[in-house]
Amino acid sequence: MPLRPYLLLLPAIAAFSLFAAAFVTFMVVSFQTATPGTVLTHGPATFANYSAVIASPLARSTALATLRLAGLMTLLTALLGYPLAYVLARSTSRLLRRLVLFGLIVTFLSGGVTRAYAWLIILGNRGLLNQMLVALGLPTVRLAYNETGVVIGVVHFLLPFFVLTLLAALKNIPLSLEESARNLGASRWRVFWHVVLPLSIPGLVSAASLSFAGALSAFLFPELLGGGRVHMASNVIFETILTDFNLPRVAAMAALFLVLALAALALLGSLERRTAKLWAGATR
Amino acid sequence: MSATSGATISRGCRLEIEGLAKNYGDVAAISDVTLTVPPGALITLLGPSGCGKTTLMRSIAGFVSPDRGRIALDGRDLLALPPERRSTAMLFQNYSLFPHMTVAANVGFGLRMHGVRRAEAEPRIAEALRLTRIAELADRHPGQLSGGQQQRVALARALVTRPDILLLDEPFGALDQSLREEVQIELRKLQQSLGITTLVVTHDQLEALTLSDLVAVMNAGRIEQIGPPIEIYDRPNTAFVAKFMGVENLVPVRLGARDGDRMRVAAGSLEALVRLHTTAGVVDSAILAVRADAVEIASPGEPGTVAARIAFATNRGSSALYEVTTDDGQNLQASEDRRGGTLRALGSRVGVRLRGEACCLVTG
Amino acid sequence: MKSLTSYSPAVAALAALVMAFILLPVAFIALYAFNDGGYLVLPPKGLTLHWFVNFFEIARFRAALQASLVVSAVVAPLSLLISVPAAVAIVRYRFPGRDLVNALIMSPLVVPGVVIGISFLSLSARVGTGIGLLPIMVALTCFAFPFAVRALVANLHGLDPRLEEAARNLGASRWKAFLFVTLPQLRPGLLAGGIFVFVEAIDNFSIAVFLTNSRTTTLPVEAFSYIRDFDDPTVAAMAVLLMSLSVVLVFLIDRLVGLDRFLDLK
């Protein structure tokens, strides 16, 4: 009897073990040395890769830029996503709700390549936006191949995740709470500020952590829209492996990136756990 | 549900439970429960939530493995069998109808699992639907049915496999009060005509009284008292049973002189001569269970009464319920037929006496 | 009577703008894909299917499309086969190590794709399988099956375990109770989980890019290198094809489980 759940988990454990094996290999590789001219690596164990990465100014500026950009992207996503999620949660029109949900899920399922490319043709130097500006006799703007373009693209990528996650939390706040607040004399704005926003904090934090995780590991968007000028961790790692096939060095970079990402997510995770208990049982 | 045909009549089975116990960690869900249900009888397990009644029922169905004890149907031991081989049909509290199947498919599920051929299954399904008067719902899905209809489907589904015993878990809990009484009587008629041994779990004492051949009142994992419903109602053994059966007044009393099978008891100035049903436990401390209708309200100063005044009055339809306080400070609930009149005024002086033959000594 | 909607018209307008921001790129890319000529001018001069023809005429795109479809067609069902028993174990049983197992199974979701890509690149270099579709399938399955576990766990949590008990009580064995009662009710979770994994497998770039080479590529990787080398709307045509696929999937979801139910399983 106690054996049964483990048997049921066997396939999942097997898949996870492969994942773990890949991780162990990669950690081992990060302490090795590349054999020149091959994909192979050899011992003895060395910290050289790590010390080289830590000493490199590019790595440090990349780490800072990644955290800064991911934070900015998350903030913008939350600011833009909250009103949409709120209107969606409280709209009385079934049709409107369905249309918006439909649009969000289609966008969400359309994938990253499609959307990164869409932004490239809109924001590119000879893209739609600049054509329109020219047609209106206005000066053109540089929106692609810099941080602005990457931020716009990633925020667009994250919005459906954010809105759909926050929506679930907002729907769980009983409308009757808002009605009783208004009945007690609060304006719409004060109802939002004193009732809805505080009650939505757990959902907001979890939607924001999800977005932050996505922003941290952004790869395709900085690669396509950054034009080589925006250095986020994933791109730097990818470009290092393209230019100089030094797997141990890249593995060390990836390991440090993973530590950074997991530390940031663990911090958000503890915030999430703390806020999740905030109103436990109070709104049901 | 009046007419029956031979097809669905079940032979009644004798249910025997001996020394059954189940602990969850340090908490005893049931401890040392022993009971026997004669073939074809309906027994109700009555008690508050957490008293172990549901654990006991789930042990019979096979969803709980008891730590000790024996459960047998007609002498065959059940505990070694997995749930699907026990021939116990359970009616779940929320009916647990399969939402993705039609009513007919729900009812036929048990037959399908037992490998009954279609040709034989179809008339049996039709028979079960007819018995529970839902033949016209055969092609609907559970989501399209009212609570009462769902209950009938669940009952048909349980009966169609011709189980050895029917287990009903709070069967009327989800029904409206108005529907409940009607369905209770209907179910009792069907159960009697089929002659199927049935065990009902409920916390509703009125339901237990309406349905049962036997009532077992449970408390903290034990059977506190077991007997025919009238006996449980009229002669509770313990204060717990008395309270659960709706006795309004539990008065600690001093024991007086014994006179054959009667005994004189007193609480302050109140006195009564009560019949002794049991001698167990009435030696040291005793409690007198007094229903509100056993407290008689008379004119003040009438012989044999104790002086009191009306502290609270409320209307209960044809009768009135009063809280009376005797001059030596005892509070009692008393009910009185209004006989079309108005309620007695608050604070008015009255005399009260206990009707000893309607009172009963219980242990604490 | 003044309506008591929760939000003011200003908030509604802001939400509409955000929605436009979300949908506009998708609309523009469709316009671009059907546009006659390399650059999009508004209003478009003419409509053409040329870029779609071009997409299918380029051998590398055809091969990449085929590779991506094969990968997804293997990864999605394989992930469901792994996930269904895992979800049942997590939801229906209490056993030592349950929380740990749960956390470990979900851990691929928090690891950046690039790190997963490098890990599997290291593994395939070490094991000697080299680069190709097999390592891509293995890596994507290990990475994506937790999405399916999540959807199925959410689905199972919403099911009443007493239905299985009712089935057992009516004579079904544990396996038959699962097959006839639980599995049919897992349809929404299977659909949601399957679609997430399928889309993730078709769209994945960050892992696949490390495991592809000039001979074997997947659609996103091929599109990426095409965008770097050419400046024409062929990739827009591909994007329209992928978007059409997601529209079809959303219609399917709506018909079979409903959008709201689908979101609960996200």
Coordinates of C-alpha atoms in Angstrom, one line a residue, chain A:
Chain A
M1 CA 0.0 0.0 0.0
P2 CA 2.6 2.7 0.8
L3 CA 4.5 1.5 -2.3
R4 CA 1.8 2.5 -4.7
P5 CA 2.4 6.3 -4.9
Y6 CA 6.1 5.8 -5.5
L7 CA 5.3 3.4 -8.4
L8 CA 2.9 6.0 -9.8
L9 CA 5.7 8.6 -9.6
L10 CA 8.2 6.3 -11.3
P11 CA 8.0 7.8 -14.8
A12 CA 8.1 11.3 -13.4
I13 CA 11.1 10.5 -11.2
A14 CA 12.8 8.9 -14.2
A15 CA 12.3 12.1 -16.3
F16 CA 13.5 14.2 -13.4
S17 CA 16.6 12.0 -12.9
L18 CA 17.5 12.7 -16.6
F19 CA 17.1 16.4 -15.8
A20 CA 19.2 16.0 -12.7
A21 CA 21.8 14.0 -14.6
A22 CA 22.1 16.8 -17.2
F23 CA 22.6 19.2 -14.3
V24 CA 25.2 17.2 -12.6
T25 CA 27.1 16.8 -15.9
F26 CA 26.9 20.5 -16.5
M27 CA 28.1 21.3 -13.0
V28 CA 31.0 18.8 -13.5
V29 CA 31.8 20.4 -16.8
S30 CA 32.0 23.8 -15.2
F31 CA 34.9 22.6 -13.1
Q32 CA 36.8 21.1 -16.1
T33 CA 38.9 22.4 -19.0
A34 CA 38.0 22.4 -22.7
T35 CA 40.0 20.1 -24.9
P36 CA 40.9 22.5 -27.8
G37 CA 39.2 21.8 -31.2
T38 CA 36.6 19.3 -29.7
V39 CA 33.4 19.4 -27.8
L40 CA 35.1 17.3 -25.1
T41 CA 36.3 18.5 -21.7
H42 CA 38.8 17.1 -19.3
G43 CA 39.9 17.3 -15.7
P44 CA 41.5 18.0 -13.2
A45 CA 38.9 20.0 -11.3
T46 CA 39.6 23.7 -11.3
F47 CA 37.9 26.9 -10.2
A48 CA 39.5 28.7 -13.1
N49 CA 36.3 29.0 -15.0
Y50 CA 34.5 30.5 -12.1
S51 CA 37.3 32.9 -11.2
A52 CA 37.5 34.0 -14.8
V53 CA 33.8 34.7 -15.0
I54 CA 33.6 36.5 -11.7
A55 CA 36.6 38.6 -12.6
S56 CA 35.2 39.6 -15.9
P57 CA 33.5 43.1 -15.9
L58 CA 31.1 41.9 -18.6
A59 CA 29.7 39.3 -16.2
R60 CA 29.2 41.8 -13.4
S61 CA 27.5 44.4 -15.6
T62 CA 25.4 41.6 -17.2
A63 CA 24.2 40.4 -13.8
L64 CA 23.3 44.0 -12.8
A65 CA 21.6 44.7 -16.2
T66 CA 19.6 41.5 -16.0
L67 CA 18.3 42.2 -12.6
R68 CA 17.6 45.9 -13.4
L69 CA 15.8 45.1 -16.7
A70 CA 13.9 42.2 -15.2
G71 CA 12.7 44.4 -12.4
L72 CA 11.7 47.2 -14.8
M73 CA 9.9 44.7 -17.0
T74 CA 8.0 43.3 -14.1
L75 CA 7.0 46.7 -12.8
L76 CA 5.7 47.8 -16.2
T77 CA 3.9 44.5 -16.7
A78 CA 2.2 44.9 -13.3
L79 CA 1.2 48.5 -13.9
L80 CA -0.3 47.7 -17.4
G81 CA -1.7 44.3 -16.4
Y82 CA -3.5 45.2 -13.2
P83 CA -6.2 47.4 -14.8
L84 CA -6.9 44.9 -17.5
A85 CA -7.1 42.0 -15.0
Y86 CA -9.4 44.1 -12.8
V87 CA -11.8 45.1 -15.6
L88 CA -11.8 41.5 -16.8
A89 CA -12.6 40.2 -13.3
R90 CA -15.4 42.7 -12.7
S91 CA -16.9 43.2 -16.2
T92 CA -20.6 42.3 -16.3
S93 CA -20.5 41.7 -20.1
R94 CA -20.0 38.1 -20.8
L95 CA -19.2 38.8 -24.4
L96 CA -16.5 41.3 -23.5
R97 CA -15.0 38.9 -21.1
R98 CA -15.0 36.1 -23.6
L99 CA -13.4 38.2 -26.3
V100 CA -10.7 39.5 -24.1
L101 CA -9.9 36.0 -22.7
F102 CA -9.9 34.7 -26.2
G103 CA -7.4 37.3 -27.4
L104 CA -5.2 36.8 -24.3
I105 CA -5.1 33.0 -24.7
V106 CA -4.4 33.2 -28.4
T107 CA -1.6 35.7 -27.8
F108 CA -0.3 33.5 -25.0
L109 CA -0.3 30.4 -27.2
S110 CA 1.2 32.2 -30.2
G111 CA 4.7 31.8 -28.8
G112 CA 7.8 33.9 -28.5
V113 CA 9.2 33.8 -32.0
T114 CA 6.0 35.1 -33.5
R115 CA 5.8 38.0 -31.1
A116 CA 9.4 38.9 -31.0
Y117 CA 9.3 39.1 -34.8
A118 CA 6.2 41.2 -34.7
W119 CA 7.9 43.7 -32.6
L120 CA 10.9 43.7 -34.8
I121 CA 8.7 44.7 -37.8
I122 CA 6.9 47.4 -35.8
L123 CA 9.8 48.9 -33.9
G124 CA 12.6 48.4 -36.5
N125 CA 14.4 51.4 -37.9
R126 CA 12.4 51.1 -41.1
G127 CA 9.5 49.5 -39.2
L128 CA 5.8 50.4 -39.2
L129 CA 6.0 53.0 -36.4
N130 CA 8.8 55.0 -38.0
Q131 CA 7.1 54.8 -41.4
M132 CA 4.0 56.3 -39.8
L133 CA 6.1 59.0 -38.1
V134 CA 7.7 59.8 -41.5
A135 CA 4.3 60.0 -43.1
L136 CA 3.2 62.4 -40.5
G137 CA 6.3 64.5 -41.0
L138 CA 7.8 63.7 -37.6
P139 CA 11.3 62.6 -36.8
T140 CA 11.9 58.9 -36.5
V141 CA 12.7 57.2 -33.1
R142 CA 15.1 54.4 -32.3
L143 CA 13.0 51.8 -30.5
A144 CA 14.6 48.6 -31.7
Y145 CA 18.1 47.4 -31.2
N146 CA 18.2 49.0 -27.7
E147 CA 16.8 48.5 -24.2
T148 CA 13.5 50.2 -25.0
G149 CA 12.7 47.7 -27.7
V150 CA 13.6 44.7 -25.5
V151 CA 11.5 46.0 -22.6
I152 CA 8.5 46.6 -24.9
G153 CA 8.8 43.1 -26.3
V154 CA 9.3 41.3 -23.0
V155 CA 6.5 43.3 -21.3
H156 CA 4.2 42.3 -24.2
F157 CA 5.3 38.7 -23.8
L158 CA 4.7 38.7 -20.0
L159 CA 1.3 40.5 -20.0
P160 CA -0.9 37.5 -20.8
F161 CA 0.8 35.4 -18.1
F162 CA 0.5 38.2 -15.6
V163 CA -3.1 39.1 -16.4
L164 CA -4.4 35.5 -16.4
T165 CA -2.7 34.8 -13.1
L166 CA -3.9 37.9 -11.4
L167 CA -7.4 37.5 -12.8
A168 CA -7.7 34.2 -10.9
A169 CA -6.9 36.0 -7.6
L170 CA -9.1 39.0 -8.3
K171 CA -12.1 36.7 -9.1
N172 CA -11.7 35.2 -5.7
I173 CA -12.3 38.5 -4.0
P174 CA -16.1 38.5 -3.3
L175 CA -17.9 41.4 -5.1
S176 CA -20.0 41.7 -1.9
L177 CA -16.9 43.1 -0.1
E178 CA -16.7 45.9 -2.6
E179 CA -20.4 46.5 -2.4
S180 CA -20.4 46.7 1.4
A181 CA -17.4 49.2 1.2
R182 CA -19.4 51.4 -1.2
N183 CA -22.5 51.0 1.0
L184 CA -20.4 52.3 3.9
G185 CA -19.6 55.4 1.9
A186 CA -16.3 54.7 0.1
S187 CA -15.7 56.0 -3.4
R188 CA -14.6 53.6 -6.2
W189 CA -11.0 54.7 -5.8
R190 CA -11.0 54.2 -2.0
V191 CA -12.7 50.9 -2.4
F192 CA -9.8 49.9 -4.7
W193 CA -7.2 51.3 -2.4
H194 CA -8.5 50.0 0.9
V195 CA -10.2 46.8 -0.1
V196 CA -9.3 45.4 -3.5
L197 CA -5.6 46.2 -3.6
P198 CA -4.8 44.8 -0.1
L199 CA -6.8 41.7 -0.8
S200 CA -5.1 41.1 -4.1
I201 CA -1.6 41.3 -2.8
P202 CA -1.0 37.6 -2.6
G203 CA -2.2 37.2 -6.2
L204 CA -0.3 40.2 -7.3
V205 CA 2.9 38.9 -5.7
S206 CA 2.6 35.5 -7.3
A207 CA 1.8 37.0 -10.7
A208 CA 4.7 39.4 -10.4
S209 CA 7.1 36.6 -9.4
L210 CA 6.0 34.6 -12.4
S211 CA 6.7 37.6 -14.6
F212 CA 10.0 38.3 -12.9
A213 CA 11.1 34.7 -13.6
G214 CA 10.1 35.0 -17.2
A215 CA 11.9 38.4 -17.5
L216 CA 15.1 37.1 -15.9
S217 CA 15.4 34.2 -18.4
A218 CA 14.4 36.4 -21.4
F219 CA 16.5 35.2 -24.3
L220 CA 14.9 35.5 -27.7
F221 CA 13.7 39.1 -27.2
P222 CA 17.0 40.6 -26.2
E223 CA 18.6 38.5 -28.9
L224 CA 16.3 39.7 -31.7
L225 CA 15.3 43.2 -30.5
G226 CA 18.5 44.1 -28.6
G227 CA 20.7 44.2 -31.7
G228 CA 23.7 43.0 -29.7
R229 CA 23.6 46.1 -27.5
V230 CA 21.4 44.7 -24.7
H231 CA 23.3 42.2 -22.5
M232 CA 21.0 40.0 -20.5
A233 CA 22.4 36.9 -18.9
S234 CA 20.9 34.4 -21.4
N235 CA 22.3 36.3 -24.4
V236 CA 25.7 36.7 -23.1
I237 CA 25.9 33.0 -22.3
F238 CA 24.6 32.1 -25.8
E239 CA 26.9 34.5 -27.6
T240 CA 29.9 33.2 -25.6
I241 CA 29.2 29.7 -26.7
L242 CA 28.8 30.8 -30.4
T243 CA 32.0 32.8 -30.5
D244 CA 34.2 30.6 -28.4
F245 CA 33.1 27.1 -28.0
N246 CA 34.4 26.8 -24.4
L247 CA 31.8 24.7 -22.8
P248 CA 33.4 24.7 -19.3
R249 CA 33.5 28.5 -19.3
V250 CA 29.9 28.8 -20.5
A251 CA 28.8 26.2 -18.0
A252 CA 30.4 28.2 -15.2
M253 CA 28.6 31.3 -16.4
A254 CA 25.3 29.4 -16.6
A255 CA 25.9 28.0 -13.1
L256 CA 26.4 31.5 -11.7
F257 CA 23.3 32.8 -13.6
L258 CA 21.3 29.9 -12.1
V259 CA 22.5 30.8 -8.6
L260 CA 21.5 34.4 -9.2
A261 CA 18.1 33.5 -10.7
L262 CA 17.3 30.9 -7.9
A263 CA 18.3 33.4 -5.2
A264 CA 16.1 36.1 -6.7
L265 CA 13.2 33.6 -7.1
A266 CA 13.7 32.2 -3.6
L267 CA 13.4 35.7 -2.2
L268 CA 10.2 36.3 -4.2
G269 CA 9.0 32.8 -3.1
S270 CA 9.4 33.6 0.5
L271 CA 7.5 36.9 -0.1
E272 CA 4.9 34.9 -1.9
R273 CA 4.5 32.4 1.0
R274 CA 4.3 35.2 3.5
T275 CA 1.7 37.2 1.6
A276 CA -0.3 34.0 0.7
K277 CA -1.1 33.7 4.4
L278 CA -2.1 37.3 4.7
W279 CA -5.8 36.9 4.4
A280 CA -6.0 33.1 4.5
G281 CA -9.6 32.1 5.0
A282 CA -10.8 35.6 5.4
T283 CA -12.3 36.1 1.9
R284 CA -14.1 32.8 1.5

